[in-house]
Amino acid sequence: MTGSIQVIGVQGLPLIHAGDDVAALVCERLPVNDGDILCIASTIYSKSKGYTKSLAAITPTERAVRLGKLNGEDPRFVQAVLDASTDIIMEHPFILSELSFGHIGVRAGVDQSNIEDGMVIFLPPEPMKAADDVRKRIKEISGKDVGVIITDTCGRSFRRGQTGNAIGWSGMTAIRDFRGDTDLFGHVLKITEEAVVDEIAGFSNFVMGESNNGVPAVVFRNCPSWTGHDNLYFSGEEDITRRVLKKEWS
Ligand code: GDP
Ligand code: MN
Ligand code: MN
């Protein structure tokens, strides 16, 4: 685990629209190397696949109208959030919900920024496949083996401030598993599993910025590799916070 890691924001990408080939647009601007890790903002992946909707095309249900009033939000936006969710964990002061792929997020990760007025962007419905598709496409275009992480900016519990999270990944495991390793004093580690994909997504988010930076893709070069597993999301049983919140809100 030595060497210096290079972090490169991909400059000069255009505004992304449905039908755009994100992998090709990135490769045209930054020649990738074997072993690179490419982080892509879910926003542009979703725009390229048309996972967007016009608020004008949404008819809110009674629940969306109620929650819109409760939280001071457009009921059509609330409906989009409900549609993207498989389970509502908290209704107020904001909707916290679970998505089909296991992610739990504020407003189901539905965004109204970095798209035209009156439009919403959904998270990719199958982000693991999304990361895999981008990875395969890059291999096809460049012949290079890269890892891909689809990211989103997410709020978190206990601390102020949003950070980048991994929503989908391919070419790596989500978690670096330290269990069974010995520390500097010979103690066997029993608990430590490091969510490496989230750490990388977090730093990529710093390079991307949130507003008008126009950098939705970031390459990490010379990262050491790691081994572990992909069980990033707690099961319902394991997730104590979720269980407590559900008790409170259901
Ligand atoms: P999210 O974190 O996936 O929700 O994405 P953000 O809306 O925070 O955008 C992340 C970065 O990508 C910011 O630097 C945005 O300015 C940039 N961005 C978003 N959409 C586009 C786009 O269509 N083209 C380009 N070039 N940059 C974009
Ligand atoms: Mn987002
Ligand atoms: Mn963001």
GROMACS .gro file of C-alpha atoms and ligand atoms in nm:
model
  280
    1MET     CA    1   0.000   0.000   0.000
    2THR     CA    2   0.257   0.256  -0.106
    3GLY     CA    3   0.302   0.508  -0.385
    4SER     CA    4   0.130   0.835  -0.459
    5ILE     CA    5  -0.223   0.838  -0.591
    6GLN     CA    6  -0.305   1.082  -0.867
    7VAL     CA    7  -0.653   1.237  -0.879
    8ILE     CA    8  -0.761   1.390  -1.208
    9GLY     CA    9  -1.087   1.578  -1.272
   10VAL     CA   10  -1.201   1.524  -1.632
   11GLN     CA   11  -1.228   1.870  -1.784
   12GLY     CA   12  -1.434   1.990  -2.079
   13LEU     CA   13  -1.727   1.747  -2.067
   14PRO     CA   14  -2.042   1.893  -2.230
   15LEU     CA   15  -2.388   1.910  -2.079
   16ILE     CA   16  -2.509   1.551  -2.092
   17HIS     CA   17  -2.834   1.453  -2.261
   18ALA     CA   18  -3.025   1.129  -2.317
   19GLY     CA   19  -2.839   0.908  -2.564
   20ASP     CA   20  -2.491   1.041  -2.488
   21ASP     CA   21  -2.210   0.786  -2.451
   22VAL     CA   22  -2.054   0.894  -2.122
   23ALA     CA   23  -1.769   0.640  -2.141
   24ALA     CA   24  -1.668   0.764  -2.487
   25LEU     CA   25  -1.694   1.130  -2.387
   26VAL     CA   26  -1.460   1.065  -2.092
   27CYS     CA   27  -1.211   0.860  -2.297
   28GLU     CA   28  -1.193   1.134  -2.563
   29ARG     CA   29  -1.082   1.382  -2.298
   30LEU     CA   30  -0.861   1.169  -2.076
   31PRO     CA   31  -0.678   0.858  -2.200
   32VAL     CA   32  -0.732   0.601  -1.924
   33ASN     CA   33  -0.476   0.347  -1.798
   34ASP     CA   34  -0.515  -0.009  -1.676
   35GLY     CA   35  -0.597   0.000  -1.306
   36ASP     CA   36  -0.748   0.350  -1.310
   37ILE     CA   37  -1.063   0.404  -1.107
   38LEU     CA   38  -1.316   0.628  -1.278
   39CYS     CA   39  -1.580   0.798  -1.065
   40ILE     CA   40  -1.887   0.922  -1.250
   41ALA     CA   41  -2.155   1.144  -1.093
   42SER     CA   42  -2.487   0.958  -1.100
   43THR     CA   43  -2.637   1.282  -1.229
   44ILE     CA   44  -2.468   1.252  -1.568
   45TYR     CA   45  -2.513   0.877  -1.593
   46SER     CA   46  -2.886   0.922  -1.530
   47LYS     CA   47  -2.913   1.210  -1.777
   48SER     CA   48  -2.737   1.000  -2.042
   49LYS     CA   49  -2.990   0.718  -1.992
   50GLY     CA   50  -3.294   0.943  -1.966
   51TYR     CA   51  -3.367   0.862  -1.602
   52THR     CA   52  -3.526   1.204  -1.574
   53LYS     CA   53  -3.880   1.334  -1.567
   54SER     CA   54  -4.067   1.656  -1.615
   55LEU     CA   55  -4.262   1.763  -1.304
   56ALA     CA   56  -4.544   1.864  -1.539
   57ALA     CA   57  -4.588   1.496  -1.629
   58ILE     CA   58  -4.637   1.387  -1.266
   59THR     CA   59  -4.975   1.365  -1.096
   60PRO     CA   60  -4.930   1.358  -0.719
   61THR     CA   61  -5.119   1.104  -0.510
   62GLU     CA   62  -5.293   1.195  -0.185
   63ARG     CA   63  -4.985   1.090   0.012
   64ALA     CA   64  -4.759   1.312  -0.198
   65VAL     CA   65  -4.993   1.607  -0.144
   66ARG     CA   66  -4.994   1.544   0.231
   67LEU     CA   67  -4.614   1.511   0.253
   68GLY     CA   68  -4.567   1.810   0.025
   69LYS     CA   69  -4.764   2.023   0.271
   70LEU     CA   70  -4.587   1.871   0.570
   71ASN     CA   71  -4.237   1.930   0.431
   72GLY     CA   72  -4.300   2.244   0.224
   73GLU     CA   73  -4.221   2.075  -0.108
   74ASP     CA   74  -4.383   2.055  -0.451
   75PRO     CA   75  -4.617   1.751  -0.432
   76ARG     CA   76  -4.504   1.645  -0.781
   77PHE     CA   77  -4.143   1.634  -0.659
   78VAL     CA   78  -4.260   1.436  -0.355
   79GLN     CA   79  -4.436   1.194  -0.591
   80ALA     CA   80  -4.112   1.145  -0.782
   81VAL     CA   81  -3.940   1.063  -0.453
   82LEU     CA   82  -4.215   0.817  -0.357
   83ASP     CA   83  -4.198   0.655  -0.701
   84ALA     CA   84  -3.821   0.606  -0.664
   85SER     CA   85  -3.857   0.447  -0.319
   86THR     CA   86  -3.932   0.091  -0.216
   87ASP     CA   87  -3.970   0.177   0.154
   88ILE     CA   88  -4.028   0.506   0.335
   89ILE     CA   89  -3.826   0.514   0.656
   90MET     CA   90  -3.904   0.871   0.765
   91GLU     CA   91  -4.164   1.116   0.632
   92HIS     CA   92  -4.068   1.437   0.809
   93PRO     CA   93  -3.887   1.681   0.814
   94PHE     CA   94  -3.766   1.522   0.491
   95ILE     CA   95  -3.834   1.191   0.326
   96LEU     CA   96  -3.573   0.926   0.402
   97SER     CA   97  -3.628   0.616   0.196
   98GLU     CA   98  -3.483   0.294   0.070
   99LEU     CA   99  -3.430   0.223  -0.298
  100SER     CA  100  -3.458  -0.115  -0.465
  101PHE     CA  101  -3.082  -0.169  -0.470
  102GLY     CA  102  -3.040  -0.122  -0.094
  103HIS     CA  103  -2.933   0.242  -0.073
  104ILE     CA  104  -3.105   0.457   0.188
  105GLY     CA  105  -3.106   0.826   0.109
  106VAL     CA  106  -3.268   1.162   0.168
  107ARG     CA  107  -3.541   1.226  -0.094
  108ALA     CA  108  -3.437   0.897  -0.259
  109GLY     CA  109  -3.150   1.085  -0.421
  110VAL     CA  110  -3.390   1.264  -0.657
  111ASP     CA  111  -3.226   1.587  -0.774
  112GLN     CA  112  -3.352   1.910  -0.924
  113SER     CA  113  -3.010   2.065  -0.978
  114ASN     CA  114  -2.785   2.050  -1.284
  115ILE     CA  115  -3.085   1.995  -1.509
  116GLU     CA  116  -3.335   2.229  -1.676
  117ASP     CA  117  -3.607   2.396  -1.464
  118GLY     CA  118  -3.903   2.173  -1.390
  119MET     CA  119  -3.710   1.849  -1.437
  120VAL     CA  120  -3.597   1.587  -1.187
  121ILE     CA  121  -3.311   1.338  -1.209
  122PHE     CA  122  -3.347   0.990  -1.058
  123LEU     CA  123  -3.062   0.772  -0.936
  124PRO     CA  124  -2.990   0.491  -1.185
  125PRO     CA  125  -3.233   0.208  -1.097
  126GLU     CA  126  -2.960  -0.057  -1.135
  127PRO     CA  127  -2.638   0.121  -1.042
  128MET     CA  128  -2.424  -0.195  -1.019
  129LYS     CA  129  -2.515  -0.280  -1.377
  130ALA     CA  130  -2.459   0.086  -1.470
  131ALA     CA  131  -2.102   0.074  -1.336
  132ASP     CA  132  -2.046  -0.258  -1.509
  133ASP     CA  133  -2.175  -0.125  -1.842
  134VAL     CA  134  -1.950   0.182  -1.827
  135ARG     CA  135  -1.653  -0.039  -1.741
  136LYS     CA  136  -1.721  -0.272  -2.034
  137ARG     CA  137  -1.773   0.020  -2.270
  138ILE     CA  138  -1.438   0.170  -2.167
  139LYS     CA  139  -1.269  -0.164  -2.229
  140GLU     CA  140  -1.432  -0.173  -2.573
  141ILE     CA  141  -1.319   0.179  -2.661
  142SER     CA  142  -0.972   0.190  -2.507
  143GLY     CA  143  -0.875  -0.171  -2.440
  144LYS     CA  144  -0.803  -0.068  -2.080
  145ASP     CA  145  -0.925  -0.234  -1.762
  146VAL     CA  146  -1.056   0.032  -1.529
  147GLY     CA  147  -1.271   0.022  -1.218
  148VAL     CA  148  -1.585   0.235  -1.220
  149ILE     CA  149  -1.776   0.394  -0.931
  150ILE     CA  150  -2.108   0.570  -0.981
  151THR     CA  151  -2.134   0.836  -0.711
  152ASP     CA  152  -2.392   1.059  -0.551
  153THR     CA  153  -2.368   1.337  -0.297
  154CYS     CA  154  -2.549   1.220   0.016
  155GLY     CA  155  -2.638   1.357   0.356
  156ARG     CA  156  -2.544   1.153   0.659
  157SER     CA  157  -2.643   1.102   1.019
  158PHE     CA  158  -2.466   1.259   1.316
  159ARG     CA  159  -2.262   1.512   1.116
  160ARG     CA  160  -2.338   1.822   0.920
  161GLY     CA  161  -2.227   1.831   0.559
  162GLN     CA  162  -2.282   1.602   0.261
  163THR     CA  163  -2.020   1.368   0.118
  164GLY     CA  164  -1.990   1.157  -0.195
  165ASN     CA  165  -2.109   0.797  -0.166
  166ALA     CA  166  -2.071   0.502  -0.400
  167ILE     CA  167  -2.405   0.403  -0.550
  168GLY     CA  168  -2.272   0.139  -0.788
  169TRP     CA  169  -1.927  -0.004  -0.854
  170SER     CA  170  -1.752  -0.250  -1.082
  171GLY     CA  171  -1.399  -0.385  -1.100
  172MET     CA  172  -1.338  -0.375  -0.726
  173THR     CA  173  -1.499  -0.482  -0.402
  174ALA     CA  174  -1.689  -0.221  -0.202
  175ILE     CA  175  -1.524  -0.316   0.125
  176ARG     CA  176  -1.165  -0.377   0.219
  177ASP     CA  177  -1.183  -0.643   0.487
  178PHE     CA  178  -0.928  -0.612   0.765
  179ARG     CA  179  -1.082  -0.881   0.985
  180GLY     CA  180  -0.821  -1.139   1.076
  181ASP     CA  181  -0.530  -0.899   1.013
  182THR     CA  182  -0.297  -0.817   1.299
  183ASP     CA  183  -0.228  -0.457   1.403
  184LEU     CA  184   0.117  -0.312   1.485
  185PHE     CA  185   0.100  -0.479   1.828
  186GLY     CA  186  -0.013  -0.820   1.710
  187HIS     CA  187  -0.381  -0.780   1.806
  188VAL     CA  188  -0.614  -0.958   1.566
  189LEU     CA  189  -0.866  -0.715   1.415
  190LYS     CA  190  -1.221  -0.840   1.468
  191ILE     CA  191  -1.444  -0.567   1.334
  192THR     CA  192  -1.276  -0.340   1.084
  193GLU     CA  193  -1.420  -0.340   0.735
  194GLU     CA  194  -1.333  -0.028   0.538
  195ALA     CA  195  -1.585   0.106   0.286
  196VAL     CA  196  -1.320   0.196   0.029
  197VAL     CA  197  -1.566   0.273  -0.252
  198ASP     CA  198  -1.726   0.540  -0.033
  199GLU     CA  199  -1.388   0.689   0.056
  200ILE     CA  200  -1.293   0.719  -0.309
  201ALA     CA  201  -1.640   0.851  -0.398
  202GLY     CA  202  -1.603   1.103  -0.116
  203PHE     CA  203  -1.281   1.246  -0.252
  204SER     CA  204  -1.412   1.243  -0.608
  205ASN     CA  205  -1.706   1.451  -0.484
  206PHE     CA  206  -1.456   1.708  -0.355
  207VAL     CA  207  -1.302   1.733  -0.701
  208MET     CA  208  -1.643   1.743  -0.875
  209GLY     CA  209  -1.795   2.015  -0.660
  210GLU     CA  210  -2.169   2.058  -0.633
  211SER     CA  211  -2.276   2.349  -0.842
  212ASN     CA  212  -2.141   2.479  -1.171
  213ASN     CA  213  -1.793   2.327  -1.171
  214GLY     CA  214  -1.884   2.106  -1.468
  215VAL     CA  215  -1.660   1.819  -1.359
  216PRO     CA  216  -1.878   1.508  -1.331
  217ALA     CA  217  -1.598   1.252  -1.376
  218VAL     CA  218  -1.279   1.197  -1.178
  219VAL     CA  219  -0.998   0.946  -1.236
  220PHE     CA  220  -0.789   0.796  -0.954
  221ARG     CA  221  -0.457   0.666  -1.083
  222ASN     CA  222  -0.211   0.442  -0.902
  223CYS     CA  223  -0.451   0.331  -0.629
  224PRO     CA  224  -0.334   0.021  -0.447
  225SER     CA  225  -0.569  -0.275  -0.487
  226TRP     CA  226  -0.753  -0.439  -0.200
  227THR     CA  227  -0.958  -0.747  -0.126
  228GLY     CA  228  -1.284  -0.785   0.057
  229HIS     CA  229  -1.651  -0.813  -0.028
  230ASP     CA  230  -1.950  -0.628  -0.169
  231ASN     CA  231  -2.193  -0.634   0.124
  232LEU     CA  232  -2.197  -0.257   0.161
  233TYR     CA  233  -2.559  -0.233   0.271
  234PHE     CA  234  -2.671  -0.367   0.608
  235SER     CA  235  -2.945  -0.626   0.594
  236GLY     CA  236  -3.272  -0.511   0.756
  237GLU     CA  237  -3.187  -0.710   1.069
  238GLU     CA  238  -2.837  -0.564   1.103
  239ASP     CA  239  -2.937  -0.202   1.045
  240ILE     CA  240  -3.007  -0.076   1.396
  241THR     CA  241  -3.062   0.289   1.296
  242ARG     CA  242  -3.317   0.188   1.035
  243ARG     CA  243  -3.501  -0.034   1.283
  244VAL     CA  244  -3.520   0.246   1.540
  245LEU     CA  245  -3.640   0.501   1.283
  246LYS     CA  246  -3.902   0.265   1.144
  247LYS     CA  247  -4.042   0.208   1.493
  248GLU     CA  248  -4.069   0.582   1.543
  249TRP     CA  249  -4.228   0.662   1.210
  250SER     CA  250  -4.447   0.369   1.116
  251GDP     P1  251  -2.454   1.431  -0.809
  251GDP     O1  252  -2.359   1.446  -0.695
  251GDP     O2  253  -2.440   1.301  -0.885
  251GDP     O3  254  -2.597   1.457  -0.771
  251GDP     O4  255  -2.418   1.543  -0.920
  251GDP     P2  256  -2.405   1.703  -0.905
  251GDP     O5  257  -2.532   1.766  -0.957
  251GDP     O6  258  -2.361   1.741  -0.768
  251GDP     O7  259  -2.289   1.730  -1.008
  251GDP     C1  260  -2.155   1.687  -0.984
  251GDP     C2  261  -2.061   1.763  -1.076
  251GDP     O8  262  -2.095   1.735  -1.211
  251GDP     C3  263  -2.064   1.916  -1.062
  251GDP     O9  264  -1.933   1.963  -1.089
  251GDP     C4  265  -2.157   1.960  -1.176
  251GDP    O10  266  -2.131   2.092  -1.219
  251GDP     C5  267  -2.121   1.856  -1.281
  251GDP     N1  268  -2.227   1.829  -1.380
  251GDP     C6  269  -2.356   1.792  -1.358
  251GDP     N2  270  -2.418   1.769  -1.476
  251GDP     C7  271  -2.326   1.792  -1.573
  251GDP     C8  272  -2.328   1.783  -1.715
  251GDP    O11  273  -2.429   1.751  -1.778
  251GDP     N3  274  -2.212   1.814  -1.781
  251GDP     C9  275  -2.097   1.851  -1.714
  251GDP     N4  276  -1.987   1.878  -1.785
  251GDP     N5  277  -2.092   1.858  -1.582
  251GDP    C10  278  -2.204   1.829  -1.511
  252MN      MN  279  -2.740   1.377  -0.649
  253MN      MN  280  -2.307   1.626  -0.606
   0.00000   0.00000   0.00000
